[in-house]
Tab-separated table of C-alpha atoms and ligand atoms in Angstrom:
chain	number	residue	atom	x	y	z
A	299	MET	CA	33.479	-154.471	-11.296
A	300	SER	CA	35.175	-151.216	-10.397
A	301	ILE	CA	34.323	-149.496	-7.126
A	302	ALA	CA	32.905	-146.600	-9.164
A	303	GLU	CA	29.672	-148.470	-9.794
A	304	PRO	CA	28.198	-148.608	-6.277
A	305	LEU	CA	29.150	-144.971	-5.775
A	306	THR	CA	27.268	-144.033	-8.938
A	307	ASP	CA	24.294	-146.048	-7.705
A	308	GLU	CA	24.406	-144.234	-4.385
A	309	ARG	CA	24.597	-140.871	-6.148
A	310	GLU	CA	21.620	-141.791	-8.301
A	311	LEU	CA	19.652	-142.831	-5.230
A	312	GLU	CA	20.523	-139.583	-3.514
A	313	THR	CA	19.492	-137.583	-6.589
A	314	GLY	CA	16.152	-139.424	-6.551
A	315	PHE	CA	15.689	-138.671	-2.842
A	316	ASP	CA	16.560	-134.984	-3.338
A	317	ALA	CA	14.108	-134.744	-6.241
A	318	THR	CA	11.305	-136.263	-4.122
A	319	ILE	CA	11.982	-133.734	-1.341
A	320	ALA	CA	12.228	-130.834	-3.828
A	321	ALA	CA	8.867	-131.847	-5.354
A	322	ASP	CA	7.403	-131.873	-1.826
A	323	GLN	CA	6.435	-135.518	-2.134
A	324	ARG	CA	6.572	-138.243	0.497
A	325	ILE	CA	9.406	-140.618	1.310
A	326	GLU	CA	8.054	-144.077	2.149
A	327	PRO	CA	9.730	-146.885	4.171
A	328	ARG	CA	10.693	-148.832	0.993
A	329	ASP	CA	12.495	-145.781	-0.478
A	330	TRP	CA	16.207	-145.151	-0.179
A	331	MET	CA	17.037	-142.369	2.280
A	332	PRO	CA	20.261	-140.840	3.583
A	333	GLU	CA	21.380	-142.210	6.956
A	334	GLY	CA	21.139	-138.723	8.511
A	335	TYR	CA	17.497	-138.411	7.439
A	336	ARG	CA	16.672	-141.823	8.965
A	337	LYS	CA	18.500	-140.976	12.210
A	338	THR	CA	16.826	-137.573	12.532
A	339	LEU	CA	13.402	-139.109	12.072
A	340	ILE	CA	14.076	-141.904	14.564
A	341	ARG	CA	15.265	-139.300	17.092
A	342	GLN	CA	12.271	-137.003	16.626
A	343	ILE	CA	9.563	-139.690	16.324
A	344	ALA	CA	10.917	-141.669	19.310
A	345	GLN	CA	11.084	-138.502	21.387
A	346	HIS	CA	7.554	-137.660	20.326
A	347	ALA	CA	6.258	-141.174	21.149
A	348	HIS	CA	7.958	-141.099	24.567
A	349	SER	CA	6.341	-137.692	25.232
A	350	GLU	CA	2.872	-139.077	24.584
A	351	ILE	CA	3.489	-142.011	26.934
A	352	ILE	CA	5.185	-140.031	29.720
A	353	GLY	CA	2.555	-137.307	29.153
A	354	MET	CA	-0.081	-139.720	30.508
A	355	GLN	CA	1.384	-139.427	34.008
A	356	PRO	CA	0.683	-135.798	35.011
A	357	GLU	CA	-2.984	-136.086	34.013
A	358	GLY	CA	-3.355	-139.712	35.094
A	359	ASN	CA	-2.540	-138.406	38.563
A	360	TRP	CA	-6.023	-136.799	38.674
A	361	ILE	CA	-8.254	-139.563	37.283
A	362	LEU	CA	-9.174	-140.882	40.740
A	363	ARG	CA	-9.780	-137.351	42.010
A	364	ALA	CA	-11.870	-135.956	39.143
A	365	PRO	CA	-14.683	-133.816	40.593
A	366	SER	CA	-17.565	-135.494	38.718
A	367	LEU	CA	-18.353	-138.598	36.681
A	368	ARG	CA	-18.428	-136.471	33.502
A	369	ARG	CA	-14.970	-134.993	34.159
A	370	LYS	CA	-13.627	-138.438	35.033
A	371	ALA	CA	-14.940	-139.975	31.783
A	372	ILE	CA	-13.433	-137.123	29.731
A	373	LEU	CA	-10.053	-137.339	31.465
A	374	LEU	CA	-9.931	-141.130	31.187
A	375	ALA	CA	-10.666	-140.908	27.447
A	376	LYS	CA	-8.004	-138.232	26.957
A	377	VAL	CA	-5.289	-140.176	28.785
A	378	GLN	CA	-6.176	-143.294	26.762
A	379	ASP	CA	-5.891	-141.253	23.553
A	380	GLU	CA	-2.346	-140.275	24.541
A	381	ALA	CA	-1.461	-143.981	24.867
A	382	GLY	CA	-2.860	-144.511	21.359
A	383	HIS	CA	-0.752	-141.622	20.019
A	384	GLY	CA	2.336	-143.217	21.533
A	385	MET	CA	1.491	-146.514	19.803
A	386	TYR	CA	0.977	-144.910	16.341
A	387	LEU	CA	4.269	-143.101	16.751
A	388	TYR	CA	6.247	-146.159	17.879
A	389	ALA	CA	4.757	-147.980	14.872
A	390	ALA	CA	5.900	-145.120	12.580
A	391	ALA	CA	9.403	-145.316	14.117
A	392	GLU	CA	9.492	-149.090	13.535
A	393	THR	CA	9.115	-148.512	9.772
A	394	LEU	CA	12.597	-146.940	9.983
A	395	GLY	CA	14.161	-150.187	11.214
A	396	VAL	CA	14.111	-149.753	14.998
A	397	ASP	CA	12.260	-151.816	17.532
A	398	ARG	CA	9.759	-150.447	20.062
A	399	GLU	CA	11.341	-152.500	22.859
A	400	GLU	CA	14.719	-150.939	22.068
A	401	LEU	CA	13.218	-147.429	22.143
A	402	THR	CA	11.463	-148.087	25.458
A	403	GLU	CA	14.755	-149.314	26.950
A	404	LYS	CA	16.415	-146.069	25.828
A	405	LEU	CA	13.634	-144.043	27.454
A	406	ILE	CA	13.854	-145.799	30.813
A	407	ASP	CA	17.664	-145.642	30.732
A	408	SER	CA	17.340	-141.858	30.086
A	409	LYS	CA	19.224	-142.230	26.788
A	410	GLN	CA	16.430	-140.612	24.786
A	411	LYS	CA	14.511	-137.459	25.587
A	412	TYR	CA	10.816	-136.669	25.962
A	413	SER	CA	9.148	-133.268	26.093
A	414	SER	CA	10.322	-130.982	28.897
A	415	ILE	CA	6.706	-130.075	29.733
A	416	PHE	CA	5.931	-133.420	31.376
A	417	ASN	CA	8.546	-132.859	34.065
A	418	TYR	CA	6.311	-130.410	35.915
A	419	PRO	CA	3.852	-131.588	38.592
A	420	THR	CA	0.041	-131.239	38.426
A	421	LEU	CA	-0.909	-129.577	41.698
A	422	SER	CA	-4.630	-128.815	41.321
A	423	TYR	CA	-7.561	-129.818	39.129
A	424	ALA	CA	-7.215	-126.505	37.277
A	425	ASP	CA	-3.943	-127.944	35.935
A	426	ILE	CA	-6.003	-130.458	33.949
A	427	GLY	CA	-7.806	-127.590	32.199
A	428	VAL	CA	-4.611	-125.609	31.666
A	429	ILE	CA	-2.790	-128.651	30.242
A	430	GLY	CA	-5.618	-129.071	27.709
A	431	TRP	CA	-5.641	-125.365	26.860
A	432	LEU	CA	-1.907	-124.569	26.784
A	433	VAL	CA	-0.043	-127.888	26.492
A	434	ASP	CA	-2.371	-129.451	23.930
A	435	GLY	CA	-2.683	-126.004	22.304
A	436	ALA	CA	1.105	-125.811	21.923
A	437	ALA	CA	1.208	-129.440	20.750
A	438	ILE	CA	-1.350	-128.657	18.011
A	439	CYS	CA	0.583	-125.561	16.888
A	440	ASN	CA	3.746	-127.645	16.628
A	441	GLN	CA	2.127	-130.741	15.131
A	442	VAL	CA	-0.270	-129.453	12.452
A	443	PRO	CA	2.717	-128.634	10.178
A	444	LEU	CA	4.062	-132.160	10.858
A	445	CYS	CA	1.020	-133.533	8.969
A	446	ARG	CA	3.001	-132.311	5.905
A	447	CYS	CA	6.259	-133.906	7.035
A	448	SER	CA	8.149	-135.540	4.154
A	449	TYR	CA	8.150	-138.981	5.817
A	450	GLY	CA	4.835	-140.658	4.937
A	451	PRO	CA	4.195	-142.827	8.038
A	452	TYR	CA	4.922	-139.914	10.419
A	453	ALA	CA	2.786	-137.456	8.420
A	454	ARG	CA	-0.153	-139.887	8.336
A	455	ALA	CA	0.100	-140.626	12.069
A	456	MET	CA	0.084	-136.889	12.737
A	457	ILE	CA	-3.193	-136.334	10.856
A	458	ARG	CA	-5.051	-138.641	13.214
A	459	ILE	CA	-3.219	-137.381	16.290
A	460	CYS	CA	-3.986	-133.731	15.492
A	461	LYS	CA	-7.716	-134.460	15.191
A	462	GLU	CA	-7.679	-135.939	18.687
A	463	GLU	CA	-5.472	-133.166	20.073
A	464	SER	CA	-8.042	-130.569	18.943
A	465	PHE	CA	-10.640	-132.338	21.067
A	466	HIS	CA	-8.174	-132.395	23.970
A	467	GLN	CA	-7.597	-128.674	23.688
A	468	ARG	CA	-11.323	-127.966	23.660
A	469	GLN	CA	-12.069	-130.115	26.702
A	470	GLY	CA	-9.379	-128.219	28.643
A	471	TYR	CA	-10.717	-124.851	27.591
A	472	GLU	CA	-14.305	-125.880	28.387
A	473	LEU	CA	-13.194	-127.015	31.859
A	474	LEU	CA	-11.492	-123.662	32.431
A	475	LEU	CA	-14.557	-121.738	31.225
A	476	ALA	CA	-16.664	-123.642	33.772
A	477	MET	CA	-14.183	-122.742	36.529
A	478	ALA	CA	-13.945	-119.119	35.329
A	479	ASN	CA	-17.728	-118.886	35.697
A	480	GLY	CA	-17.557	-120.479	39.149
A	481	THR	CA	-16.398	-119.136	42.517
A	482	ASP	CA	-13.560	-116.707	43.285
A	483	ALA	CA	-11.546	-119.651	44.639
A	484	GLN	CA	-11.958	-121.489	41.321
A	485	ARG	CA	-10.917	-118.408	39.315
A	486	GLN	CA	-7.869	-118.124	41.538
A	487	MET	CA	-6.986	-121.776	40.873
A	488	VAL	CA	-7.169	-121.136	37.111
A	489	GLN	CA	-4.902	-118.079	37.404
A	490	GLU	CA	-2.416	-119.915	39.603
A	491	ALA	CA	-2.261	-122.881	37.189
A	492	THR	CA	-1.845	-120.515	34.215
A	493	ASP	CA	1.046	-118.792	36.014
A	494	ARG	CA	2.836	-122.132	36.471
A	495	TRP	CA	2.253	-123.601	32.989
A	496	TRP	CA	2.713	-120.571	30.710
A	497	TRP	CA	6.515	-120.493	30.533
A	498	PRO	CA	7.013	-124.275	30.356
A	499	SER	CA	4.463	-124.309	27.480
A	500	LEU	CA	6.578	-121.797	25.546
A	501	MET	CA	9.590	-124.064	26.087
A	502	MET	CA	7.812	-126.974	24.365
A	503	PHE	CA	8.737	-125.401	21.005
A	504	GLY	CA	12.422	-126.009	21.714
A	505	PRO	CA	15.391	-123.650	22.077
A	506	PRO	CA	15.533	-120.292	20.256
A	507	ASP	CA	16.397	-120.644	16.552
A	508	GLY	CA	19.996	-119.541	17.121
A	509	ASP	CA	20.480	-122.449	19.577
A	510	SER	CA	18.589	-125.107	17.631
A	511	PRO	CA	21.221	-127.374	16.041
A	512	ASN	CA	18.697	-129.572	14.190
A	513	SER	CA	16.248	-127.060	12.690
A	514	GLN	CA	18.118	-126.063	9.547
A	515	GLN	CA	18.687	-129.605	8.261
A	516	SER	CA	15.234	-130.789	9.365
A	517	MET	CA	13.664	-127.931	7.416
A	518	ALA	CA	15.786	-128.658	4.340
A	519	TRP	CA	14.444	-132.235	4.477
A	520	ASN	CA	10.834	-131.014	4.952
A	521	ILE	CA	10.619	-132.782	8.301
A	522	LYS	CA	10.079	-129.506	10.141
A	523	ARG	CA	8.135	-126.855	8.213
A	524	HIS	CA	8.697	-123.899	10.559
A	525	THR	CA	11.386	-122.876	12.999
A	526	ASN	CA	10.925	-123.169	16.768
A	527	ASP	CA	10.565	-119.385	17.153
A	528	GLU	CA	8.003	-119.103	14.329
A	529	LEU	CA	5.762	-121.662	16.004
A	530	ARG	CA	6.291	-120.151	19.468
A	531	GLN	CA	5.166	-116.775	18.092
A	532	ARG	CA	2.088	-118.363	16.527
A	533	PHE	CA	1.214	-119.928	19.886
A	534	VAL	CA	1.610	-116.647	21.800
A	535	ASP	CA	-0.613	-114.810	19.287
A	536	MET	CA	-3.228	-117.549	19.508
A	537	SER	CA	-3.216	-117.697	23.323
A	538	VAL	CA	-3.591	-113.978	24.115
A	539	PRO	CA	-7.260	-113.620	23.035
A	540	GLN	CA	-8.082	-116.984	24.613
A	541	ALA	CA	-6.636	-115.777	27.942
A	542	GLU	CA	-8.725	-112.593	27.658
A	543	ALA	CA	-11.891	-114.607	27.072
A	544	LEU	CA	-11.113	-116.673	30.179
A	545	GLY	CA	-10.330	-113.602	32.246
A	546	VAL	CA	-6.820	-114.741	33.165
A	547	THR	CA	-3.581	-112.785	32.938
A	548	LEU	CA	-0.603	-114.359	31.186
A	549	PRO	CA	2.380	-113.992	33.566
A	550	ASP	CA	4.583	-111.939	31.244
A	551	PRO	CA	4.995	-108.205	31.893
A	552	GLU	CA	6.627	-107.775	28.470
A	553	LEU	CA	3.660	-109.204	26.571
A	554	ARG	CA	2.145	-106.569	24.269
A	555	TRP	CA	0.856	-106.155	20.725
A	556	ASN	CA	3.421	-104.863	18.247
A	557	ASP	CA	1.587	-103.050	15.475
A	558	GLU	CA	4.622	-102.948	13.210
A	559	ARG	CA	5.224	-106.713	13.392
A	560	GLN	CA	1.496	-107.495	13.563
A	561	ALA	CA	2.385	-109.913	16.362
A	562	HIS	CA	2.856	-109.889	20.129
A	563	ASP	CA	6.188	-109.091	21.702
A	564	TYR	CA	6.855	-111.362	24.647
A	565	GLY	CA	9.504	-111.993	27.298
A	566	GLU	CA	12.336	-114.498	27.189
A	567	PRO	CA	11.637	-117.908	28.752
A	568	ASP	CA	14.207	-119.021	31.325
A	569	TRP	CA	16.458	-121.035	29.025
A	570	ASP	CA	18.659	-122.172	31.926
A	571	GLU	CA	15.616	-123.829	33.441
A	572	PHE	CA	14.842	-125.448	30.049
A	573	LYS	CA	18.379	-126.801	29.761
A	574	ALA	CA	18.257	-128.201	33.300
A	575	VAL	CA	14.893	-129.883	32.639
A	576	ILE	CA	15.995	-131.562	29.411
A	577	ALA	CA	19.245	-132.631	31.091
A	578	GLY	CA	17.165	-134.556	33.663
A	579	SER	CA	17.010	-132.120	36.612
A	580	GLY	CA	13.428	-130.878	36.285
A	581	PRO	CA	10.992	-131.091	39.215
A	582	ALA	CA	9.584	-134.498	38.180
A	583	ASN	CA	12.137	-136.124	35.792
A	584	ALA	CA	13.267	-138.837	38.205
A	585	GLN	CA	9.692	-139.659	39.230
A	586	ARG	CA	8.430	-139.849	35.615
A	587	VAL	CA	11.197	-142.166	34.417
A	588	ALA	CA	11.033	-144.362	37.545
A	589	HIS	CA	7.259	-144.745	37.100
A	590	ARG	CA	7.672	-145.685	33.435
A	591	ARG	CA	10.384	-148.196	34.357
A	592	ARG	CA	8.137	-149.793	37.016
A	593	ALA	CA	5.250	-150.065	34.545
A	594	HIS	CA	7.512	-151.601	31.890
A	595	GLU	CA	9.042	-154.124	34.284
A	596	GLY	CA	5.652	-154.918	35.825
A	597	GLY	CA	4.265	-155.624	32.337
A	598	ALA	CA	7.049	-158.065	31.398
A	599	TRP	CA	4.847	-161.099	32.199
A	600	VAL	CA	2.152	-159.833	29.771
A	601	ARG	CA	4.700	-159.523	26.951
A	602	GLU	CA	6.128	-162.956	27.804
A	603	ALA	CA	2.643	-164.530	27.876
A	604	ALA	CA	1.753	-162.937	24.512
A	605	GLN	CA	5.017	-164.218	23.036
A	606	ALA	CA	4.458	-167.741	24.410
A	607	TYR	CA	0.937	-167.744	22.903
A	608	ALA	CA	2.214	-166.508	19.529
A	609	ASP	CA	4.952	-169.214	19.543
A	610	LYS	CA	2.369	-171.897	20.367
A	611	GLN	CA	0.071	-170.722	17.560
A	612	ALA	CA	2.972	-170.705	15.081
A	613	ALA	CA	4.015	-174.246	16.160
A	614	ARG	CA	0.414	-175.485	15.713
A	615	LYS	CA	0.181	-173.978	12.229
A	616	ASP	CA	3.486	-175.627	11.376
A	617	GLU	CA	2.195	-179.024	12.546
A	618	VAL	CA	-0.988	-178.653	10.450
A	619	ARG	CA	1.083	-177.681	7.394
A	620	LYS	CA	3.421	-180.680	7.891
A	621	ALA	CA	0.470	-183.073	8.349
A	622	ALA	CA	-1.137	-181.796	5.113
A	623	ALA	CA	2.095	-182.143	3.100
B	948	FAQ	N1	11.735	-130.972	25.446
B	948	FAQ	O1	17.589	-128.610	17.539
B	948	FAQ	P1	16.340	-128.618	18.326
B	948	FAQ	C1	2.287	-133.542	23.421
B	948	FAQ	C2	15.838	-131.034	22.414
B	948	FAQ	S1	3.564	-134.196	22.552
B	948	FAQ	C3	12.760	-131.841	25.437
B	948	FAQ	O2	15.439	-127.462	18.173
B	948	FAQ	P2	14.440	-130.380	17.030
B	948	FAQ	C4	0.951	-134.225	23.362
B	948	FAQ	C5	15.910	-131.664	21.033
B	948	FAQ	O3	15.359	-132.948	21.035
B	948	FAQ	C6	4.936	-133.120	22.904
B	948	FAQ	N2	13.781	-131.749	24.553
B	948	FAQ	O4	15.565	-130.008	18.088
B	948	FAQ	C7	0.428	-134.378	24.714
B	948	FAQ	C8	17.370	-131.629	20.770
B	948	FAQ	O5	18.005	-132.653	21.517
B	948	FAQ	P3	18.697	-133.963	20.827
B	948	FAQ	C9	6.102	-133.567	22.139
B	948	FAQ	C10	13.717	-130.760	23.643
B	948	FAQ	O6	14.155	-131.823	17.175
B	948	FAQ	C11	-0.264	-133.350	25.319
B	948	FAQ	C12	17.812	-130.336	21.409
B	948	FAQ	O7	16.840	-130.035	22.394
B	948	FAQ	N3	6.024	-133.093	20.794
B	948	FAQ	O8	2.509	-132.587	24.030
B	948	FAQ	C13	12.652	-129.855	23.588
B	948	FAQ	O9	14.771	-129.859	15.691
B	948	FAQ	C14	-0.775	-133.514	26.612
B	948	FAQ	C15	17.953	-129.205	20.407
B	948	FAQ	O10	16.668	-128.785	19.888
B	948	FAQ	C16	6.916	-133.476	19.860
B	948	FAQ	O11	7.815	-134.241	20.139
B	948	FAQ	C17	11.638	-129.985	24.540
B	948	FAQ	N4	10.594	-129.146	24.591
B	948	FAQ	O12	13.156	-129.551	17.526
B	948	FAQ	C18	0.588	-135.578	25.377
B	948	FAQ	C19	6.701	-132.909	18.487
B	948	FAQ	N5	12.883	-128.985	22.571
B	948	FAQ	O13	17.562	-134.831	20.366
B	948	FAQ	C20	0.073	-135.737	26.681
B	948	FAQ	C21	7.709	-133.378	17.498
B	948	FAQ	C22	14.055	-129.341	22.019
B	948	FAQ	O14	19.503	-133.452	19.669
B	948	FAQ	C23	-0.625	-134.691	27.288
B	948	FAQ	N6	9.016	-132.798	17.733
B	948	FAQ	N7	14.554	-130.406	22.666
B	948	FAQ	O15	19.472	-134.591	21.927
B	948	FAQ	C24	9.420	-131.592	17.253
B	948	FAQ	O16	8.662	-130.868	16.616
B	948	FAQ	C25	10.849	-131.196	17.489
B	948	FAQ	O17	11.577	-132.339	17.867
B	948	FAQ	C26	11.031	-130.072	18.564
B	948	FAQ	C27	12.537	-129.836	18.775
B	948	FAQ	C28	10.404	-128.772	18.077
B	948	FAQ	C29	10.427	-130.484	19.903
């Protein structure tokens, strides 16, 4: 055989892949895909899964201090949902040929990223409401288009996740409405939490389009459907009337309606702060990763016990099969 044959095969496979993307259809795990496409998806899905898992920490911090049984039950359910989201996403990543254990190791060795937003501390109970309103609100804005991502397992995981995120956003907003209708001290807590979380929420959408090395290719592959700045704009426009209804001020003196653009103008987030946070120097990076490492190491005996049980079951089945033969 000449070496031309495998190359032709590869070209045919690539043509098939390109045609599937051009027809806006899904790529499934059994399908051929370019190595760059696989790597991009592993990077994004792993980062997303890690965010859900690390994202349990800032809110988990308040479970024991929730102000009522009702608030505690809601918060507990929300934090458990985030664990579930992490599991769906690790499972989606595994369909691309990586192992969850390997991804977790990369997270606790700080070799893979997670969302910048979870490196900020939760200082008051109003933060729980503001995380639901702004952080889950930003997550929904970013993730609804991912339900149409070209990679089937990721798109399907996102449909379920987005349904739960909508509930998360509502519980946060409902909590804030209760506080806004409470005492002056409670209203002040809501304003103070909004002041701290607004800019980091805008940073969740990633760097400005001009500084986003991955966007162009990810959009060509129908992984991302909108640029970082398009989604950030959508989030700002969505949040302004919600802030008005709550009676809080968004901490941006440049925020105003632009009639010509039919959108809000807004100020520039502090991109130096963003870069420092994603490079590992945010207020809580070290604490978040150390906590995750402790939990992973502390859970080693559970994984070992489960493996020993699975091995025993497999050996028993083998014995039964041999006896029957
Ligand atoms: N934080 O070229 P781009 C949630 C990195 S889940 C950290 O624009 P891309 C639910 C980026 O990875 C929140 N790193 O990258 C919840 C890349 O670095 P790399 C997570 C960031 O991928 C709520 C570099 O900068 N959501 O909140 C960030 O095209 C409450 C250049 O950036 C997802 O992961 C950032 N904010 O676009 C849970 C959604 N932004 O990897 C608990 C899926 C950028 O080359 C409680 N992901 N970087 O070393 C995405 O949509 C995209 O990956 C973007 C970034 C938009 C985040």
